[in-house]
Each structure stands twice: as structure tokens, then as C-alpha cells.
Tab-separated table of C-alpha atoms in Angstrom:
chain	number	residue	atom	x	y	z
A	1300	MET	CA	0.000	0.000	0.000
A	1301	GLU	CA	1.301	3.517	-0.728
A	1302	ILE	CA	-0.137	6.847	0.328
A	1303	ALA	CA	1.115	9.854	-1.649
A	1304	VAL	CA	0.417	13.471	-0.805
A	1305	GLU	CA	1.420	16.706	-2.511
A	1306	VAL	CA	1.429	20.082	-0.800
A	1307	THR	CA	2.009	23.253	-2.767
A	1308	PHE	CA	3.865	26.183	-1.196
A	1309	PRO	CA	3.862	29.825	-2.308
A	1310	SER	CA	7.457	29.504	-3.521
A	1311	ALA	CA	10.111	26.906	-4.319
A	1312	SER	CA	12.360	28.308	-1.585
A	1313	GLN	CA	9.634	27.706	0.996
A	1314	ALA	CA	9.017	24.166	-0.262
A	1315	ARG	CA	12.743	23.514	-0.016
A	1316	ALA	CA	12.981	24.942	3.510
A	1317	ALA	CA	10.016	22.837	4.657
A	1318	VAL	CA	11.476	19.595	3.309
A	1319	LYS	CA	14.861	20.379	4.863
A	1320	ALA	CA	13.152	21.105	8.197
A	1321	LEU	CA	11.214	17.846	8.229
A	1322	ILE	CA	13.743	15.331	6.932
A	1323	PRO	CA	15.910	15.092	10.113
A	1324	ASP	CA	12.939	13.575	11.984
A	1325	ASN	CA	12.466	10.782	9.428
A	1326	VAL	CA	14.473	8.330	11.473
A	1327	ASN	CA	13.709	5.160	13.409
A	1328	LEU	CA	10.760	4.264	11.181
A	1329	PRO	CA	8.959	1.085	12.229
A	1330	GLU	CA	9.976	-1.991	10.240
A	1331	GLY	CA	7.826	-2.367	7.167
A	1332	LEU	CA	7.237	1.366	6.747
A	1333	THR	CA	8.945	3.387	4.013
A	1334	LEU	CA	8.928	7.134	3.633
A	1335	SER	CA	10.096	9.437	0.913
A	1336	MET	CA	9.915	13.185	0.963
A	1337	PHE	CA	11.201	15.649	-1.622
A	1338	PHE	CA	10.290	18.903	-3.328
A	1339	ARG	CA	9.955	19.740	-6.979
A	1340	GLY	CA	9.402	23.390	-7.726
A	1341	LYS	CA	6.826	24.733	-5.281
A	1342	THR	CA	5.443	21.305	-4.424
A	1343	VAL	CA	6.396	19.027	-1.550
A	1344	HIS	CA	5.856	15.327	-2.274
A	1345	VAL	CA	5.394	12.820	0.526
A	1346	ALA	CA	4.968	9.086	-0.016
A	1347	ILE	CA	4.498	6.471	2.680
A	1348	GLY	CA	4.579	2.777	1.889
A	1349	SER	CA	3.483	0.031	4.253
A	1350	ARG	CA	1.944	-3.385	4.572
A	1351	LEU	CA	-1.848	-3.361	4.881
A	1352	SER	CA	-1.501	-4.522	8.490
A	1353	MET	CA	0.401	-1.324	9.267
A	1354	MET	CA	-2.127	1.065	7.780
A	1355	ALA	CA	-2.853	2.709	11.130
A	1356	THR	CA	0.861	3.346	11.729
A	1357	ALA	CA	1.216	4.767	8.225
A	1358	ALA	CA	-1.786	7.037	8.798
A	1359	SER	CA	-0.379	8.312	12.118
A	1360	THR	CA	2.988	8.989	10.517
A	1361	LEU	CA	1.380	10.878	7.658
A	1362	ASP	CA	-0.780	12.812	10.128
A	1363	GLU	CA	2.287	14.062	11.983
A	1364	ILE	CA	4.139	14.883	8.765
A	1365	LEU	CA	1.211	16.943	7.479
A	1366	GLU	CA	1.010	18.772	10.792
A	1367	HIS	CA	4.710	19.596	10.554
A	1368	ILE	CA	4.352	20.768	6.958
A	1369	SER	CA	1.525	23.016	8.108
A	1370	VAL	CA	3.638	24.438	10.964
A	1371	SER	CA	6.562	25.028	8.658
A	1372	ARG	CA	4.366	26.817	6.146
A	1373	GLN	CA	2.692	28.994	8.772
A	1374	VAL	CA	6.040	29.965	10.307
A	1375	MET	CA	7.418	31.044	6.927
A	1376	ALA	CA	4.241	32.936	6.124
A	1377	GLN	CA	5.120	35.328	8.939
A	1378	GLY	CA	8.006	36.633	6.879
B	712	MET	CA	23.416	39.703	19.096
B	713	LEU	CA	19.749	38.723	19.314
B	714	CYS	CA	18.788	35.097	19.786
B	715	LEU	CA	15.387	33.532	19.247
B	716	GLY	CA	14.932	30.614	21.661
B	717	ILE	CA	12.334	27.914	21.057
B	718	GLU	CA	11.181	25.605	23.841
B	719	SER	CA	8.840	22.630	23.377
B	720	THR	CA	9.981	19.738	25.553
B	721	ALA	CA	6.692	19.100	27.364
B	722	HIS	CA	3.526	21.121	28.043
B	723	THR	CA	4.946	24.546	27.146
B	724	PHE	CA	5.555	25.936	23.695
B	725	GLY	CA	7.653	29.018	24.256
B	726	CYS	CA	9.556	31.512	22.149
B	727	ALA	CA	11.720	34.311	23.504
B	728	VAL	CA	14.192	36.856	22.250
B	729	VAL	CA	17.265	37.458	24.399
B	730	ASP	CA	20.272	39.665	23.739
B	731	GLU	CA	23.918	38.879	24.433
B	732	LYS	CA	23.845	40.764	27.724
B	733	GLY	CA	21.164	38.371	28.961
B	734	ARG	CA	18.313	40.867	28.662
B	735	ILE	CA	15.039	39.077	27.998
B	736	LEU	CA	13.353	41.210	25.351
B	737	SER	CA	10.353	38.937	25.016
B	738	ASP	CA	8.927	35.780	26.510
B	739	ALA	CA	5.831	34.311	24.856
B	740	ARG	CA	4.365	30.976	25.916
B	741	ALA	CA	1.355	28.761	25.364
B	742	VAL	CA	0.782	25.947	27.843
B	743	TYR	CA	-1.046	22.704	27.124
B	744	ARG	CA	-3.534	21.912	29.886
B	745	ALA	CA	-4.433	18.263	30.305
B	746	PRO	CA	-8.048	17.463	31.206
B	747	GLU	CA	-8.695	17.494	34.970
B	748	GLY	CA	-7.387	14.334	36.621
B	749	LYS	CA	-5.352	13.400	33.538
B	750	GLY	CA	-1.657	13.602	32.770
B	751	ILE	CA	0.089	15.113	29.786
B	752	HIS	CA	-0.565	13.120	26.615
B	753	PRO	CA	2.456	13.616	24.309
B	754	ARG	CA	0.516	13.565	21.063
B	755	GLU	CA	-2.222	15.845	22.388
B	756	ALA	CA	0.413	18.237	23.722
B	757	SER	CA	2.183	18.237	20.356
B	758	ARG	CA	-1.110	19.083	18.621
B	759	HIS	CA	-1.477	21.983	21.021
B	760	HIS	CA	2.047	23.143	20.125
B	761	ILE	CA	1.292	22.867	16.417
B	762	GLU	CA	-1.756	25.098	16.832
B	763	ALA	CA	0.069	27.553	19.082
B	764	SER	CA	3.521	27.706	17.495
B	765	HIS	CA	3.167	30.390	14.846
B	766	GLY	CA	1.148	32.654	17.175
B	767	VAL	CA	3.718	32.322	19.966
B	768	LEU	CA	6.571	33.012	17.568
B	769	LYS	CA	4.790	36.064	16.214
B	770	GLU	CA	4.140	37.341	19.742
B	771	ALA	CA	7.764	36.831	20.795
B	772	LEU	CA	9.058	38.823	17.841
B	773	SER	CA	6.431	41.504	18.328
B	774	GLN	CA	7.152	41.907	22.084
B	775	ALA	CA	10.840	42.281	21.262
B	776	GLY	CA	10.088	44.786	18.514
B	777	ALA	CA	12.076	42.620	16.145
B	778	GLY	CA	11.599	40.880	12.835
B	779	MET	CA	13.411	37.784	11.653
B	780	LYS	CA	15.900	40.038	9.871
B	781	ASP	CA	17.027	41.297	13.305
B	782	ILE	CA	17.590	37.813	14.727
B	783	ASP	CA	21.217	36.667	14.637
B	784	LEU	CA	20.879	33.198	16.104
B	785	VAL	CA	18.219	30.538	16.661
B	786	GLY	CA	18.364	28.139	19.616
B	787	TYR	CA	16.003	25.256	20.218
B	788	SER	CA	15.368	22.687	22.894
B	789	ALA	CA	16.753	19.477	21.395
B	790	GLY	CA	16.004	17.258	24.407
B	791	PRO	CA	15.390	15.611	26.736
B	792	GLY	CA	11.621	15.661	26.477
B	793	LEU	CA	8.537	14.163	24.883
B	794	GLY	CA	9.267	13.106	21.299
B	795	PRO	CA	6.190	14.540	19.543
B	796	CYS	CA	6.547	17.856	21.413
B	797	LEU	CA	10.273	18.142	20.756
B	798	ARG	CA	9.729	17.550	17.053
B	799	VAL	CA	7.343	20.512	16.762
B	800	GLY	CA	9.914	22.883	18.244
B	801	ALA	CA	12.643	21.378	16.090
B	802	VAL	CA	10.581	21.807	12.910
B	803	VAL	CA	9.876	25.447	13.788
B	804	ALA	CA	13.550	26.060	14.563
B	805	ARG	CA	14.847	24.327	11.439
B	806	THR	CA	12.314	26.147	9.262
B	807	VAL	CA	13.130	29.574	10.685
B	808	ALA	CA	16.879	28.987	10.618
B	809	GLY	CA	16.869	27.417	7.176
B	810	TYR	CA	14.530	29.842	5.473
B	811	HIS	CA	16.064	32.957	6.992
B	812	LYS	CA	19.614	31.588	6.893
B	813	LYS	CA	20.397	31.940	10.595
B	814	PRO	CA	22.824	29.794	12.603
B	815	LEU	CA	21.044	27.098	14.597
B	816	VAL	CA	22.124	25.834	18.027
B	817	PRO	CA	20.614	22.779	19.768
B	818	VAL	CA	20.293	23.281	23.526
B	819	ASN	CA	19.950	20.745	26.317
B	820	HIS	CA	16.757	21.724	28.121
B	821	ALA	CA	18.118	21.055	31.622
B	822	LEU	CA	21.183	23.148	30.893
B	823	GLY	CA	18.854	25.954	29.865
B	824	HIS	CA	17.212	25.927	33.304
B	825	ILE	CA	20.601	26.195	34.991
B	826	GLU	CA	22.103	28.899	32.781
B	827	LEU	CA	19.070	31.173	32.899
B	828	GLY	CA	18.816	30.634	36.664
B	829	ALA	CA	22.467	31.576	37.085
B	830	ALA	CA	22.077	34.658	34.894
B	831	LEU	CA	18.997	35.881	36.762
B	832	THR	CA	20.230	35.184	40.292
B	833	GLY	CA	23.910	36.036	39.873
B	834	ALA	CA	25.049	32.622	41.118
B	835	SER	CA	28.438	31.844	39.600
B	836	ASP	CA	29.412	28.330	40.689
B	837	PRO	CA	26.451	26.824	42.502
B	838	LEU	CA	25.432	23.366	43.510
B	839	VAL	CA	22.167	23.044	41.584
B	840	LEU	CA	18.937	21.326	42.504
B	841	LEU	CA	16.891	20.921	39.324
B	842	VAL	CA	13.344	19.981	40.228
B	843	SER	CA	10.500	19.766	37.722
B	844	GLY	CA	8.122	17.340	36.082
B	845	GLY	CA	10.979	15.959	34.009
B	846	HIS	CA	13.946	16.249	36.345
B	847	THR	CA	15.099	15.667	39.886
B	848	MET	CA	18.863	16.111	39.928
B	849	ILE	CA	21.572	17.541	42.147
B	850	LEU	CA	24.386	18.882	40.008
B	851	ALA	CA	27.790	20.500	40.406
B	852	PHE	CA	30.093	21.776	37.689
B	853	LEU	CA	33.505	20.185	37.337
B	854	GLU	CA	35.891	19.972	34.397
B	855	LYS	CA	33.597	21.225	31.641
B	856	ARG	CA	30.528	19.224	32.594
B	857	TRP	CA	27.674	19.307	35.077
B	858	ARG	CA	28.167	16.232	37.240
B	859	VAL	CA	25.304	14.459	38.963
B	860	PHE	CA	25.603	14.302	42.747
B	861	GLY	CA	22.226	12.667	43.252
B	862	GLU	CA	19.053	12.091	41.283
B	863	THR	CA	15.776	10.244	41.401
B	864	LEU	CA	15.853	6.512	40.908
B	865	ASP	CA	12.295	6.420	39.598
B	866	ILE	CA	9.751	9.248	39.260
B	867	THR	CA	10.643	12.937	39.576
B	868	ILE	CA	9.443	15.213	42.371
B	869	GLY	CA	7.136	16.923	39.861
B	870	GLN	CA	5.663	13.569	38.884
B	871	LEU	CA	5.177	12.679	42.547
B	872	LEU	CA	3.157	15.855	43.149
B	873	ASP	CA	1.247	15.677	39.866
B	874	GLN	CA	0.445	11.981	40.025
B	875	PHE	CA	-0.719	12.275	43.625
B	876	GLY	CA	-2.784	15.343	42.768
B	877	ARG	CA	-4.344	13.723	39.719
B	878	ALA	CA	-5.250	10.664	41.775
B	879	MET	CA	-7.106	13.116	44.030
B	880	GLY	CA	-8.814	14.668	41.011
B	881	PHE	CA	-6.816	17.915	41.001
B	882	ALA	CA	-5.993	19.652	37.733
B	883	SER	CA	-2.373	19.496	36.532
B	884	PRO	CA	0.025	20.954	37.484
B	885	CYS	CA	-0.907	20.019	41.052
B	886	GLY	CA	2.010	21.435	43.079
B	887	GLY	CA	0.292	24.737	43.898
B	888	ARG	CA	-2.879	23.040	45.156
B	889	ILE	CA	-0.884	20.581	47.277
B	890	GLU	CA	1.190	23.433	48.754
B	891	LYS	CA	-1.968	25.348	49.662
B	892	LEU	CA	-3.605	22.303	51.260
B	893	ALA	CA	-0.390	21.515	53.164
B	894	SER	CA	-0.416	25.043	54.608
B	895	GLU	CA	-3.920	24.374	55.965
B	896	SER	CA	-2.781	21.281	57.900
B	897	SER	CA	-2.546	21.443	61.680
B	898	GLY	CA	0.886	19.833	61.322
B	899	GLN	CA	-0.315	16.283	61.862
B	900	TYR	CA	2.535	14.285	60.296
B	901	LEU	CA	1.561	10.947	58.767
B	902	HIS	CA	4.277	8.390	58.155
B	903	LEU	CA	5.390	7.980	54.556
B	904	PRO	CA	8.345	6.012	53.133
B	905	TYR	CA	11.566	8.077	53.286
B	906	VAL	CA	13.928	6.582	50.703
B	907	VAL	CA	17.402	8.039	50.196
B	908	LYS	CA	19.907	5.558	48.759
B	909	GLY	CA	23.434	6.905	48.738
B	910	ASN	CA	22.632	10.395	47.521
B	911	ASP	CA	19.770	9.317	45.249
B	912	VAL	CA	16.101	9.513	46.102
B	913	SER	CA	13.075	7.358	45.297
B	914	PHE	CA	9.505	8.639	45.320
B	915	SER	CA	7.374	5.882	43.782
B	916	GLY	CA	6.723	4.048	47.063
B	917	MET	CA	5.770	7.340	48.693
B	918	LEU	CA	3.277	8.030	45.916
B	919	THR	CA	1.525	4.685	46.456
B	920	ALA	CA	1.486	5.168	50.229
B	921	ALA	CA	0.188	8.745	50.013
B	922	VAL	CA	-2.667	7.795	47.673
B	923	LYS	CA	-3.585	4.992	50.089
B	924	LEU	CA	-3.410	7.328	53.102
B	925	ALA	CA	-5.702	9.836	51.418
B	926	SER	CA	-8.651	7.445	51.701
B	927	THR	CA	-8.430	7.386	55.508
B	928	SER	CA	-6.848	10.716	56.487
B	929	LYS	CA	-7.445	14.449	56.137
B	930	MET	CA	-6.307	15.680	52.736
B	931	ALA	CA	-4.451	18.643	54.246
B	932	ASP	CA	-2.452	16.319	56.513
B	933	VAL	CA	-1.571	13.988	53.637
B	934	CYS	CA	-0.400	16.940	51.518
B	935	TYR	CA	1.604	18.292	54.459
B	936	SER	CA	3.241	14.894	55.050
B	937	LEU	CA	3.921	14.390	51.354
B	938	GLN	CA	5.730	17.727	51.152
B	939	GLU	CA	7.601	17.316	54.433
B	940	THR	CA	8.860	13.842	53.548
B	941	SER	CA	9.797	14.374	49.911
B	942	PHE	CA	11.374	17.790	50.491
B	943	ALA	CA	13.328	16.535	53.517
B	944	MET	CA	14.770	13.778	51.315
B	945	LEU	CA	15.879	16.366	48.776
B	946	ALA	CA	17.248	18.694	51.456
B	947	GLU	CA	19.232	15.833	52.990
B	948	ALA	CA	20.764	14.903	49.635
B	949	VAL	CA	21.505	18.554	48.826
B	950	GLU	CA	23.144	19.154	52.192
B	951	ARG	CA	25.340	16.093	51.797
B	952	ALA	CA	26.342	17.244	48.307
B	953	LEU	CA	27.132	20.737	49.652
B	954	SER	CA	29.293	19.239	52.370
B	955	PHE	CA	31.089	16.959	49.891
B	956	THR	CA	31.671	19.515	47.143
B	957	GLY	CA	32.306	22.501	49.422
B	958	LYS	CA	30.287	24.716	47.075
B	959	LYS	CA	29.572	28.113	48.584
B	960	GLU	CA	26.448	28.658	46.504
B	961	MET	CA	23.323	26.589	46.045
B	962	MET	CA	20.661	27.297	43.416
B	963	ILE	CA	17.248	25.764	42.874
B	964	VAL	CA	15.718	25.803	39.384
B	965	GLY	CA	12.781	24.128	37.644
B	966	GLY	CA	9.029	24.342	38.088
B	967	VAL	CA	8.943	22.873	41.626
B	968	SER	CA	11.302	25.610	42.841
B	969	ALA	CA	8.193	27.800	43.170
B	970	ASN	CA	7.308	25.831	46.337
B	971	LYS	CA	8.030	27.980	49.406
B	972	ARG	CA	8.391	25.090	51.849
B	973	LEU	CA	11.042	23.421	49.705
B	974	ALA	CA	12.933	26.720	49.473
B	975	GLN	CA	12.685	27.118	53.248
B	976	MET	CA	14.164	23.648	53.881
B	977	LEU	CA	16.984	24.231	51.413
B	978	GLU	CA	17.765	27.617	52.953
B	979	MET	CA	18.221	25.910	56.323
B	980	ALA	CA	20.545	23.330	54.764
B	981	CYS	CA	22.540	26.124	53.092
B	982	GLU	CA	22.823	28.011	56.356
B	983	ARG	CA	24.300	24.962	58.079
B	984	GLN	CA	26.823	24.540	55.229
B	985	ALA	CA	27.655	28.279	55.007
B	986	SER	CA	26.378	28.438	51.429
B	987	ARG	CA	24.390	31.211	49.782
B	988	PHE	CA	20.960	30.182	48.614
B	989	PHE	CA	19.609	31.292	45.222
B	990	ALA	CA	16.214	30.552	43.722
B	991	CYS	CA	15.312	31.171	40.086
B	992	PRO	CA	12.571	33.836	39.949
B	993	ILE	CA	9.180	32.117	39.762
B	994	LYS	CA	8.373	33.727	36.411
B	995	TYR	CA	11.272	31.850	34.818
B	996	ALA	CA	11.253	28.728	37.012
B	997	GLY	CA	9.106	26.787	34.551
B	998	ASP	CA	9.895	25.990	30.927
B	999	ASN	CA	10.404	29.007	28.661
B	1000	GLY	CA	12.133	30.097	25.468
B	1001	ALA	CA	14.459	32.517	27.290
B	1002	GLN	CA	16.381	29.657	28.928
B	1003	ILE	CA	17.037	28.215	25.480
B	1004	ALA	CA	17.934	31.528	23.860
B	1005	TRP	CA	20.379	32.481	26.613
B	1006	THR	CA	22.122	29.096	26.610
B	1007	ALA	CA	22.388	29.171	22.815
B	1008	ILE	CA	24.031	32.613	23.051
B	1009	LEU	CA	26.557	31.380	25.635
B	1010	ASP	CA	27.374	28.343	23.510
B	1011	TYR	CA	27.616	30.177	20.183
B	1012	LYS	CA	29.646	33.082	21.537
B	1013	LYS	CA	32.228	30.689	22.920
B	1014	THR	CA	32.357	27.967	20.257
B	1015	LYS	CA	31.035	29.709	17.118
B	1016	LYS	CA	29.513	26.318	16.339
B	1017	ALA	CA	26.090	25.887	14.783
B	1018	VAL	CA	24.512	22.717	13.395
B	1019	LYS	CA	23.559	22.237	9.768
B	1020	ILE	CA	19.820	21.781	9.286
B	1021	PRO	CA	20.081	18.060	8.360
B	1022	ASP	CA	22.024	17.493	11.593
B	1023	ALA	CA	19.620	19.430	13.818
B	1024	PHE	CA	18.477	16.542	15.979
B	1025	ALA	CA	15.739	16.190	18.582
B	1026	THR	CA	16.165	13.424	21.111
B	1027	GLN	CA	13.975	12.246	23.975
B	1028	SER	CA	16.945	11.088	26.049
B	1029	TRP	CA	19.863	13.472	26.439
B	1030	ARG	CA	21.493	13.399	29.835
B	1031	LEU	CA	22.929	16.668	31.040
B	1032	ASP	CA	26.099	14.994	32.296
B	1033	THR	CA	27.006	14.062	28.700
B	1034	VAL	CA	26.985	17.685	27.497
B	1035	ASP	CA	30.312	19.517	27.169
B	1036	VAL	CA	30.015	23.084	28.429
B	1037	ALA	CA	32.634	25.280	26.783
B	1038	TRP	CA	31.746	28.612	28.360
B	1039	ARG	CA	32.169	27.849	32.083
């Protein structure tokens, strides 16, 4: 199973800063879970892969990542 | 030099701006409140921080009359603490530092308590009692590190007070309510386990016993006995450490340092050991961004070292006695 999400930022520099801010926490993933995160232009791409039995874990991980993307975006919006 | 400090180890999300002379130009905080009778839930607290973070940051900059262009350095609490909460602060710090191209300094949260306490009280080389929900440690500085001269073997003093209070249905944090009830006691002492091993303390047995006692005794007397017993254990360990180290100053920091009875007991111990007693001002006793900002300034001024964004870690376990302190 793979869940893929795209989030668009106002600028490429903001998308880059958000990805750089989030990547250091992508450690110690549970076995069976894969995560990729990158930016292309103004868009941040997040993909989480897991076994069906780990769907809840994958959903929780994605939930936290989206929250962090939202924080990062709001912080940069302050200028 | 202006430093933005970001704190998010537990229930507080705080941002502050501090200058290199130690002046606190702003101190904005939002505190997660657990439901009555419940403890802090890490994920719920982190959701609170996520909601609060940008507003707190904005307020801190506004209070200081500064914009990000005026900030020279960003410090953040990198641990120890609750993982989900730490990660929110780290994301904010990495974003701000990365986007605005500012140097980033990870700060040990416990060290932040000590350095801000020392700056505010004027203590220069104290024996430190760090007492909060996350820490119960007696520390002295020697050869570039804070060395532990006693600590809890199980729960912290803050956890003892909070877990007892929550079992009684009080709202967290419970220390203030327990202190007030204790002051209303007639002084009827009820026996509770007094456990000091070497110079370490243990509170978990006392917690069980106090909860049990509360079903048969007056609440004020149980609170009084809980304070008297646990604080006497700490005062004993502190006095022994003062005698051993010969330190002429003693400083209490952390959220529980707001308790007047604990301060009173420690003052008596200091008097016997001819040491000066210092207590961190109550306003800054709890978690705040200023402690992080000030410690980041001290570190950066001395070492000129910042971390690259990909290396800006957040870790739940980071013992203070493993941190090299270059500036002392």
C-alpha cells in the first residue's frame, strides 16, 4: 500500500525549507514502513509505503508529517 | 546579538528573544492543559504546540520589537523531552533557521534551566537542585561538565506531586494546590516512606502510600506529610552534596522551585553549610524560550559552532552529564 500526498507552497524556496526542516525527523521508522519526501518546484511530495496490516501506523505517521508541513508553512508565512 | 529561543519539551511551547547581555526582550508561551485528573498526553500536547507555534513566535518577535531580519541566532530545545513535542519545536527552529539563513544551536533543556537561573540570580558556581516534572537532579560543575551528585531513581518530584494530585482529582500541574492544602494542615505528620539511597532519592513508594493514606486521612495532613517527607529527602541529599563539594552557593531551578516550603528547607541546609541560597525567579522557574535563547548565546559566543539543518536533531533522552560546556 502507498499513500502519496502533494502540498504546494507559495514559492520553491519555501518548499525547499520545509522539506529540509522535516527530513531530520524521518528516522527510526517502524519496520515495514517506508517514507520518501522531496520537493519539486513549489510542491512538496510525501509518499508512505506500508503493509496493509500497518495502515494505522502509516496514517499516524502521515498525520504528523502533514502537521509539521503546516507548521513550517505557517512559520514562513510570517516573513 | 539577538537570539530567538524555542522551547517545546513538554507542556509549554515558548519563544523568547534574548540579547547577548542576557536581557530578555520577550517571553511568549502557550501551555497545554491536560483534562482534569489526567496527565500530559504527548501527542495531544504536540497538537497543542502545532496550533500555538506560529502565534507564539509572532508574539515573541512583536514583544521584542524585532523581525526575523534582526535575529542573529536561533536556539532550540533538542532534548530531553517528549518526542512529539520536541519535534514541533525542532521543525519550527529548522524552518526559521533554514529559510532565513540563521545559525542554529541545539540546547539541552536542563542546561537551559541552569544557565538562565544563574544569569537571573547572579550565582556563579552553585550546587544546583533541578526539580520539575521531568527532572530531579543535584548537580555541580567540574571539568567542563555538570556532574550528577544525586538524582531520582524512579519518578521525579514533579511527577510525585502531579500523580498524587491527579489521583485526588486535582488539575495538573498540582504542586500549587498541594502546597496550599499543606499550609492548611494542623501539622499532623503521617508516616510515609523516606527513601534516600546513597545520595539518590526514590519517590514511587511514597506516591503509592500517600494515595492509600488519602482514603483514611485528612487531605491537608496527607499533603503536608507528602511535602515534608519528599522535600526533607531532597534537602538531605543537597546538604550532603554541599558538604562533599564545598560549594559556597546553592541554586534551585525548575518548576517545583516555586514551592516555598522546599525553598525554606533548602535555605536551612545552606545556612548549616555556610552556602548562599539562590532561587530562580518564579516567572522563569518553569519551561520558557528565554532559557534556550540564553544558553544558545553562551554556547555560540564561545564555540562559534552551529549545526547544519540536516544534523539538527531532537532526542527524547539526552542526559545533562554528557553535554560539554565550553563557556564555564
